[in-house]
PDB file of C-alpha atoms and ligand atoms in Angstrom:
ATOM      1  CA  UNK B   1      43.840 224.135  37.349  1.00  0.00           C
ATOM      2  CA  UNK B   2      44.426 220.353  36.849  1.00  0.00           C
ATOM      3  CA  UNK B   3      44.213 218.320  40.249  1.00  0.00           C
ATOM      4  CA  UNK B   4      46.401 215.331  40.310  1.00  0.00           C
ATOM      5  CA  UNK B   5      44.187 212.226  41.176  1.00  0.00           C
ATOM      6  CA  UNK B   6      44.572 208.603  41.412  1.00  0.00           C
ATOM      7  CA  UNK B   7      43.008 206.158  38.617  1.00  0.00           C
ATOM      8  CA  UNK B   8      39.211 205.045  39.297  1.00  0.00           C
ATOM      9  CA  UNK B   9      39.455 201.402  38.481  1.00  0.00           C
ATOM     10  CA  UNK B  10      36.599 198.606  38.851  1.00  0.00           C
ATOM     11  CA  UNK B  11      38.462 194.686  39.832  1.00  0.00           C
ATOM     12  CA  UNK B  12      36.580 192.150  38.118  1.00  0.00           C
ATOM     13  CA  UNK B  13      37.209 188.365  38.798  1.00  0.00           C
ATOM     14  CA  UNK B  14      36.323 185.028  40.151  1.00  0.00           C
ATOM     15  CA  UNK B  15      35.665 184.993  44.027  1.00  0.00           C
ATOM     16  CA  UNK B  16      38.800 184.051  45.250  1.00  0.00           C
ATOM     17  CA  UNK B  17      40.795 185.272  42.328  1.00  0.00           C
ATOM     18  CA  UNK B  18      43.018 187.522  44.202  1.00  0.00           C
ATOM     19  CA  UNK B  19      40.685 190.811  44.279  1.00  0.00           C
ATOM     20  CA  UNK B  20      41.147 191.594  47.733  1.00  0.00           C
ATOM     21  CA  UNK B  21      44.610 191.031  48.469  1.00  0.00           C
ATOM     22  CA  UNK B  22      45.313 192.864  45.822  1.00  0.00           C
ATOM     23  CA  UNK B  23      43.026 195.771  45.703  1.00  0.00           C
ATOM     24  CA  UNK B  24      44.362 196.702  49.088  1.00  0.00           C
ATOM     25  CA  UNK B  25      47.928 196.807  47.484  1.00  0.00           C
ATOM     26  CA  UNK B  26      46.876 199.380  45.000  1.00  0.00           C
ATOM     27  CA  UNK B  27      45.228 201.531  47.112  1.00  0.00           C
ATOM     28  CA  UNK B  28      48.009 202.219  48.947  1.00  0.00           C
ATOM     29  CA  UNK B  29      49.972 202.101  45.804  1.00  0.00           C
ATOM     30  CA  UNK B  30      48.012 204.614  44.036  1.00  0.00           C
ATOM     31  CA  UNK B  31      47.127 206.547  47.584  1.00  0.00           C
ATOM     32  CA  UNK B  32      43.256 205.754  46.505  1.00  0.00           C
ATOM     33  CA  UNK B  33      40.040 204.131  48.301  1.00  0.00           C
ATOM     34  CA  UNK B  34      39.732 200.624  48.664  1.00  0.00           C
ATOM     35  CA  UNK B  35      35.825 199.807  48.568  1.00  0.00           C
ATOM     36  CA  UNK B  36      34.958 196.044  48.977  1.00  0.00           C
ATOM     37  CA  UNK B  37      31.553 195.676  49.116  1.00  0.00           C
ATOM     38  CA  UNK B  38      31.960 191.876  50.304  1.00  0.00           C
ATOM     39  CA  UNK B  39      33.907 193.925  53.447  1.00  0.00           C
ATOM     40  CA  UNK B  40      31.490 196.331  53.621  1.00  0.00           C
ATOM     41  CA  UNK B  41      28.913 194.178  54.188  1.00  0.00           C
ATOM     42  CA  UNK B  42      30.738 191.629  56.529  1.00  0.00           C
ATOM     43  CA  UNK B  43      32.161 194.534  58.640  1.00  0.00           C
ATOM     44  CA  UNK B  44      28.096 195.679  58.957  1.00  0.00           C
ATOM     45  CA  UNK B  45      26.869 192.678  60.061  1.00  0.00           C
ATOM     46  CA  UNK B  46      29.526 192.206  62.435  1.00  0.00           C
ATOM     47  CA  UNK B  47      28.946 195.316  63.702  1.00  0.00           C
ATOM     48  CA  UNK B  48      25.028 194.323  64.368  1.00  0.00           C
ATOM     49  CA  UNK B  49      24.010 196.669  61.331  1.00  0.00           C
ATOM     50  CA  UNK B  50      20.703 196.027  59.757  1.00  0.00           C
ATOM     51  CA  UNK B  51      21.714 196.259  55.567  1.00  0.00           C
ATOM     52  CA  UNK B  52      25.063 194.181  56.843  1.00  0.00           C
ATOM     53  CA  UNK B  53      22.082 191.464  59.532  1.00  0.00           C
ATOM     54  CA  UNK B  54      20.178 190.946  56.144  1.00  0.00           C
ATOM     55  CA  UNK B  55      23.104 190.796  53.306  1.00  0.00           C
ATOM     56  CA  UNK B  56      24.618 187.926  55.502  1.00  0.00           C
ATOM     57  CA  UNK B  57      21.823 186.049  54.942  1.00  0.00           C
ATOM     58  CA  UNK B  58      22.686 185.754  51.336  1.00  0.00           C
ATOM     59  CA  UNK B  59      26.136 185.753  52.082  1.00  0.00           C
ATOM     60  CA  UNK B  60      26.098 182.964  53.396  1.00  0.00           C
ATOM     61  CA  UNK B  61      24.010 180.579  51.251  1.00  0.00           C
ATOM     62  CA  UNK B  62      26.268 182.361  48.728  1.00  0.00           C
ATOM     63  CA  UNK B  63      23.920 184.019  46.589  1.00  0.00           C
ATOM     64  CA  UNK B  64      23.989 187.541  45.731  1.00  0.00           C
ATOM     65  CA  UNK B  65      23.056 190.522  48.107  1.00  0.00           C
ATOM     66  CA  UNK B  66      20.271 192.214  45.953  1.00  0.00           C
ATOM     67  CA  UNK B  67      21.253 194.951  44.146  1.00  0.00           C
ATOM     68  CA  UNK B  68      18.814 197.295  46.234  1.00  0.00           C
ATOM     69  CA  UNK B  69      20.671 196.746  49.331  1.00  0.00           C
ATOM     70  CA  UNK B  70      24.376 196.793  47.154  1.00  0.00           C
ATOM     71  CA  UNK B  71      23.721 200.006  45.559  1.00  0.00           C
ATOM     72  CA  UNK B  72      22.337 201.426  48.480  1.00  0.00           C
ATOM     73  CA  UNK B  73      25.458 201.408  50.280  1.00  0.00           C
ATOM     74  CA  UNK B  74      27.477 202.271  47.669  1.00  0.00           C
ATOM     75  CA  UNK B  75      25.925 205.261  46.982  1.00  0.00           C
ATOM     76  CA  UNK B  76      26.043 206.276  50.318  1.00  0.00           C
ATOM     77  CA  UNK B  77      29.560 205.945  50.446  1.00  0.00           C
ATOM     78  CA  UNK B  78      30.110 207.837  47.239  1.00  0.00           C
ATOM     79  CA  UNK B  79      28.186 210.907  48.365  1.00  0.00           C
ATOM     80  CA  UNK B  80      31.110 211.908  50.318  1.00  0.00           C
ATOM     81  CA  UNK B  81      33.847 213.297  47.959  1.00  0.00           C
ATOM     82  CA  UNK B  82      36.446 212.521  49.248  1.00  0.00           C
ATOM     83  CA  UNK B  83      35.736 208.687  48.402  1.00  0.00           C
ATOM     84  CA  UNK B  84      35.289 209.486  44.748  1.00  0.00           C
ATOM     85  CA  UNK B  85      37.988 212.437  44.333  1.00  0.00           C
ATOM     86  CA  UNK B  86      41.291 211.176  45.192  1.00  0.00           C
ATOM     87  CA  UNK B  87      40.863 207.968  42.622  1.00  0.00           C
ATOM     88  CA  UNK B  88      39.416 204.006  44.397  1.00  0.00           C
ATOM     89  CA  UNK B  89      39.327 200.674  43.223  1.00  0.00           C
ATOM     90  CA  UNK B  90      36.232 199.217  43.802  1.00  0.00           C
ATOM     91  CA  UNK B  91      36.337 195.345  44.235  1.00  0.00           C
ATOM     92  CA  UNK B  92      33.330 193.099  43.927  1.00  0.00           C
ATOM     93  CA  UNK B  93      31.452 195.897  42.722  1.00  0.00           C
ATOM     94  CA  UNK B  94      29.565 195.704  40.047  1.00  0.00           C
ATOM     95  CA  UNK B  95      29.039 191.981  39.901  1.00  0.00           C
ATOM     96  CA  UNK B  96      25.285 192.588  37.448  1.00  0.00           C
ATOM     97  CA  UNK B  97      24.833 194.802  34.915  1.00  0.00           C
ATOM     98  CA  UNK B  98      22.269 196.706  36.998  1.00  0.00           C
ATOM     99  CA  UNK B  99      24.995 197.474  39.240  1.00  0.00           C
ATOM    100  CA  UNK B 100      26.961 198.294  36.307  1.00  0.00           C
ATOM    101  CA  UNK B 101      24.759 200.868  35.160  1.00  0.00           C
ATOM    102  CA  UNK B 102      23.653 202.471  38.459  1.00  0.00           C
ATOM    103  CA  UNK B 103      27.766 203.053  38.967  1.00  0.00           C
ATOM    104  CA  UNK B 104      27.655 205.257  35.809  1.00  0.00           C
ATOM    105  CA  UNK B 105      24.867 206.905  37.259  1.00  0.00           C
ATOM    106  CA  UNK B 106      26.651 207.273  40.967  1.00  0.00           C
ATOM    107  CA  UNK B 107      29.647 208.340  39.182  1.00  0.00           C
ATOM    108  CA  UNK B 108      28.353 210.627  36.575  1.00  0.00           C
ATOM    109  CA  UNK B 109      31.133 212.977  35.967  1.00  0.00           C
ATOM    110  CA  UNK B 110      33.844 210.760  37.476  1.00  0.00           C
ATOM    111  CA  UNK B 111      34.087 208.080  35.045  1.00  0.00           C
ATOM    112  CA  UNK B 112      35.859 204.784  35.351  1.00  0.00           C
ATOM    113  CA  UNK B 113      39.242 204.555  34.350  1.00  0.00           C
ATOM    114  CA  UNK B 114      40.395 200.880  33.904  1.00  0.00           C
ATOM    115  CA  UNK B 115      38.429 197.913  34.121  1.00  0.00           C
ATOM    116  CA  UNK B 116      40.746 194.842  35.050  1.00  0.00           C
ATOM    117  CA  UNK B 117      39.148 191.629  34.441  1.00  0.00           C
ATOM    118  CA  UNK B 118      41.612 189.417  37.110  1.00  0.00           C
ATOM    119  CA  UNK B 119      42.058 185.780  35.298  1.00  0.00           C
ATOM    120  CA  UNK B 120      42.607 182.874  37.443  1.00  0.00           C
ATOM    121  CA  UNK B 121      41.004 179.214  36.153  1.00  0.00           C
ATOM    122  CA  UNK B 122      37.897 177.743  37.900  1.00  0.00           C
ATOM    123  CA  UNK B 123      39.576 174.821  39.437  1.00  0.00           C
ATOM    124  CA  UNK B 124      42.791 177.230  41.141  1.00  0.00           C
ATOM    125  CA  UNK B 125      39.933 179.598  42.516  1.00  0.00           C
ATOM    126  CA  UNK B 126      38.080 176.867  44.277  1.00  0.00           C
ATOM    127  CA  UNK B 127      41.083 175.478  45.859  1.00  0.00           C
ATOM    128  CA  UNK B 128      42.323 178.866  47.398  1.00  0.00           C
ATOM    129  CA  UNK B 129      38.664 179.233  48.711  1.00  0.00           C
ATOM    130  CA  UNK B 130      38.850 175.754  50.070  1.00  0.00           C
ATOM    131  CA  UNK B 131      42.084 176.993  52.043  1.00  0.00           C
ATOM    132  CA  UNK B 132      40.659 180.244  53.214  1.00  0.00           C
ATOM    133  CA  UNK B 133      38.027 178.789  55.097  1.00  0.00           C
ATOM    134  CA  UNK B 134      35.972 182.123  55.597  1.00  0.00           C
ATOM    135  CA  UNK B 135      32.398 181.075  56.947  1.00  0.00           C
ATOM    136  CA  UNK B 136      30.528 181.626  53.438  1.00  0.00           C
ATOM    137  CA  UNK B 137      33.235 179.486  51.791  1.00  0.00           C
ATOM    138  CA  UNK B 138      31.228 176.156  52.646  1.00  0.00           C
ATOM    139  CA  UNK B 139      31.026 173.573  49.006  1.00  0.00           C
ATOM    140  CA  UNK B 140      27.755 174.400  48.492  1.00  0.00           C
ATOM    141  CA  UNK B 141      28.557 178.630  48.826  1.00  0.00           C
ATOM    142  CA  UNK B 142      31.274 178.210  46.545  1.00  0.00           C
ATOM    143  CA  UNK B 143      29.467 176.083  44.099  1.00  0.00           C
ATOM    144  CA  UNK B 144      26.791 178.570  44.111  1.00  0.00           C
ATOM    145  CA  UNK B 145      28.915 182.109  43.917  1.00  0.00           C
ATOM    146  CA  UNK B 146      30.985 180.518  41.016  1.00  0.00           C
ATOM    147  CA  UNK B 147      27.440 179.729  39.566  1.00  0.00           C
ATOM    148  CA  UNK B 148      26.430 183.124  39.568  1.00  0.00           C
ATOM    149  CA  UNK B 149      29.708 184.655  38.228  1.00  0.00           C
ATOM    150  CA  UNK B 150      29.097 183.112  35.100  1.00  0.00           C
ATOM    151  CA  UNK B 151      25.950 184.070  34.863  1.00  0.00           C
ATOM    152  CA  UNK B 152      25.664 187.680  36.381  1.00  0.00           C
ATOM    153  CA  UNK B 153      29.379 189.101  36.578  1.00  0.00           C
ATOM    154  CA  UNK B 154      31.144 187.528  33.777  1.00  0.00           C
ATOM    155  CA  UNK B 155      29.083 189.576  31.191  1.00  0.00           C
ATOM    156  CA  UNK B 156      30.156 192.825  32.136  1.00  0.00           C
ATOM    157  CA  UNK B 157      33.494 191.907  30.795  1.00  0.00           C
ATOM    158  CA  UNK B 158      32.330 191.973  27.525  1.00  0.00           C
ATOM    159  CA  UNK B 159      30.045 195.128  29.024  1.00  0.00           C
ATOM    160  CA  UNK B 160      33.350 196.929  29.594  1.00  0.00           C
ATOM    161  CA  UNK B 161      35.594 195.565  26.937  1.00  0.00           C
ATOM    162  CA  UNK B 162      32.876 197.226  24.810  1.00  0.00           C
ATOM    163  CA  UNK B 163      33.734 200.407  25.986  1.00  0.00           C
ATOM    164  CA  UNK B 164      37.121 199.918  25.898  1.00  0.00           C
ATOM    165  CA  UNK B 165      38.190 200.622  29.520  1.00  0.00           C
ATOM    166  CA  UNK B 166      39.225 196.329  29.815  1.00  0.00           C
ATOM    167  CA  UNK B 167      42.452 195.213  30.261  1.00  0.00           C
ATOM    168  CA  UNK B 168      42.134 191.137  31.042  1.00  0.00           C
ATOM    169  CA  UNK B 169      45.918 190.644  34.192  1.00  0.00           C
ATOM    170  CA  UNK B 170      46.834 187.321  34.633  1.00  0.00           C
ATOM    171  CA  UNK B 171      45.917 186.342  38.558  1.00  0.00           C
ATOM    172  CA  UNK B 172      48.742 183.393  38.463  1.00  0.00           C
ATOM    173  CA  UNK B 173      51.714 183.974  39.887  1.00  0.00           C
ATOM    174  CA  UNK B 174      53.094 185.106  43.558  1.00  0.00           C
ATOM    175  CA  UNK B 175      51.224 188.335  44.820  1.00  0.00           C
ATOM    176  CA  UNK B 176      54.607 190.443  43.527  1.00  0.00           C
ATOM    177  CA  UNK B 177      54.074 189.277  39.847  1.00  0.00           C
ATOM    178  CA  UNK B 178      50.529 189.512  39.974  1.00  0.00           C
ATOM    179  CA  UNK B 179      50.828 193.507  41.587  1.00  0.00           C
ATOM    180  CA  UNK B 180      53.438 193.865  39.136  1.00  0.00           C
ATOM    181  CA  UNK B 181      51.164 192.787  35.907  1.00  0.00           C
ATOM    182  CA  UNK B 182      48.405 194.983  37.278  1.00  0.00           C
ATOM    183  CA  UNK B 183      50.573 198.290  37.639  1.00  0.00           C
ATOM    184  CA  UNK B 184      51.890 197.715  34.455  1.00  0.00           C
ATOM    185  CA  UNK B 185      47.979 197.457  33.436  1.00  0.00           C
ATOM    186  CA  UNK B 186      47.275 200.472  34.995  1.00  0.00           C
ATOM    187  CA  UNK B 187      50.091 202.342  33.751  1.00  0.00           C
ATOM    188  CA  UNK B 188      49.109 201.830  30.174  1.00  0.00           C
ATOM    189  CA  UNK B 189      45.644 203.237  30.346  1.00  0.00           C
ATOM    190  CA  UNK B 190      46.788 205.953  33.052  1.00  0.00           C
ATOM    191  CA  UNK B 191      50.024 207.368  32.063  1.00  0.00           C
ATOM    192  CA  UNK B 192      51.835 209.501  34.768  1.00  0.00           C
ATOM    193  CA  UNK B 193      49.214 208.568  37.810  1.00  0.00           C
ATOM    194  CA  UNK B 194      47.760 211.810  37.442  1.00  0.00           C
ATOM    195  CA  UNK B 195      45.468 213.889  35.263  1.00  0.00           C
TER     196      UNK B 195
HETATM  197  P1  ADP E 201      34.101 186.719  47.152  1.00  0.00           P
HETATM  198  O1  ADP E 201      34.992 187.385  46.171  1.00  0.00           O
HETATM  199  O2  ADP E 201      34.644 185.441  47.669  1.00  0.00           O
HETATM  200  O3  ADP E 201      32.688 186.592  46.679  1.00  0.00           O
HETATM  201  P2  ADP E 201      33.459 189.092  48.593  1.00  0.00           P
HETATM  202  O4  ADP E 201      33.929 189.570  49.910  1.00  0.00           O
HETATM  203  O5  ADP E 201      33.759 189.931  47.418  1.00  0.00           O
HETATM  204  O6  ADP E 201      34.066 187.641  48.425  1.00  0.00           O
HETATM  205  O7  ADP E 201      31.872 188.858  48.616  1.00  0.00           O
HETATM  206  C1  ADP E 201      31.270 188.041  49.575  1.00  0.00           C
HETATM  207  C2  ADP E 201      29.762 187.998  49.340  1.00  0.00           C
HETATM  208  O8  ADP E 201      29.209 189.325  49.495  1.00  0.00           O
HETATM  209  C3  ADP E 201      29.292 187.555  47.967  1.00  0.00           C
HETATM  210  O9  ADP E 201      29.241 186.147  47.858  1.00  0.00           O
HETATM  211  C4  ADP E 201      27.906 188.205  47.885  1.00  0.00           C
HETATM  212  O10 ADP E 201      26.957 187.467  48.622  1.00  0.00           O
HETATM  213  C5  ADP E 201      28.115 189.523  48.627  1.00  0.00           C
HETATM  214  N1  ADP E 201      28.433 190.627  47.702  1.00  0.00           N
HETATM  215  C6  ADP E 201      29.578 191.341  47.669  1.00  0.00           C
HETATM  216  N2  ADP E 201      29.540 192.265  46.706  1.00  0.00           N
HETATM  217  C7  ADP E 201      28.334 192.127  46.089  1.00  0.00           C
HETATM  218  C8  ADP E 201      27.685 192.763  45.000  1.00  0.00           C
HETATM  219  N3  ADP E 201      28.284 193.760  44.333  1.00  0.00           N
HETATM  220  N4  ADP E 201      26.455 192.347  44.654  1.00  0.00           N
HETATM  221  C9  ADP E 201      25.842 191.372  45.292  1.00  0.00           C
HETATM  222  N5  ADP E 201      26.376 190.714  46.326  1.00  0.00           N
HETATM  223  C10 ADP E 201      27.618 191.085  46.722  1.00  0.00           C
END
């Protein structure tokens, strides 16, 4: 018996690229998870949580939460199946190759489906971050996190590209066009929305 299921996609990008706003949008699109681990963690900490107390501390000087603590709580939150079943897109997870290879792990017979590598320049990025204002977005944070995209995230685009699960969407445009270019994304590498 085949069980119709949503896509399992991974949202790559520069912080403030769009990943968030938009990850929501096909989630509800797709009828799928929405797992941001920047949420997560802010959500934690907010709530007084001690994993979400000592991520914000990184958070905040804008470096990365160790992967430890990250993979931690993702793998929490995949032990329940109904997270993994229905189809998610994760967004700002995985942002190291660690993290890329202990989601294989997490996942094992639930494979990702689409890797979408969300494209908006350096200088666009920084300016919606500038206008969002959210307390890690200080110069120096920002400075920092784009730092450590480069250096940490950006290579699993080539990780996944490798494995041909990449598609690169163009993250210029209004919201519409930019949900409209990723459906169309999604569509191409998950025909029908179901398996
Ligand atoms: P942004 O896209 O602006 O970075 P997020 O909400 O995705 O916003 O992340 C906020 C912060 O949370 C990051 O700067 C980082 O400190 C932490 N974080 C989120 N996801 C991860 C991750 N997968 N690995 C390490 N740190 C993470």
């Amino acid at each position: 018996m085949s069980t119709r299921r949503g896509p399992r996609m991974v949202l790559l990008g520069k912080q403030g690229s769009g990943k968030g706003t938009q990850g929501e949008r096909l989630a509800v699109q797709f009828g799928i998870q929405h797992l941001s681990t920047g949420q997560m963690f802010r959500d934690s900490a907010t709530a007084g949580v001690t994993a979400g107390l000592e991520a914000k501390a990184f958070m905040d000087r804008g470096e990365l939460v160790p992967d430890d603590l990250v993979i931690a709580v993702v793998h929490e939150r995949f032990q329940n199946p109904i997270e993994v079943q229905p189809g998610f897109v994760l967004d700002g997870f995985p942002r190291t190759k660690q993290q890329a290879f202990e989601l294989d792990r997490i996942l094992e017979a639930h494979p990702i489906d689409i890797v979408i590598d969300l494209d908006v320049p350096t200088d666009i990025v920084v300016d919606r971050m500038r206008a969002r204002g959210r307390e890690d977005d200080t110069e120096e944070s920002i400075r920092r996190r784009l730092e450590l995209y480069d250096t940490e995230t950006k290579p699993l685009v080539d990780f996944y590209r490798e494995r041909s699960v990449l598609a690169t969407v163009d993250g210029l445009g209004t919201e519409d066009e930019v949900n409209a270019a990723l459906l169309k994304a999604v569509g191409s590498r998950f025909p029908n929305g179901s398996e």
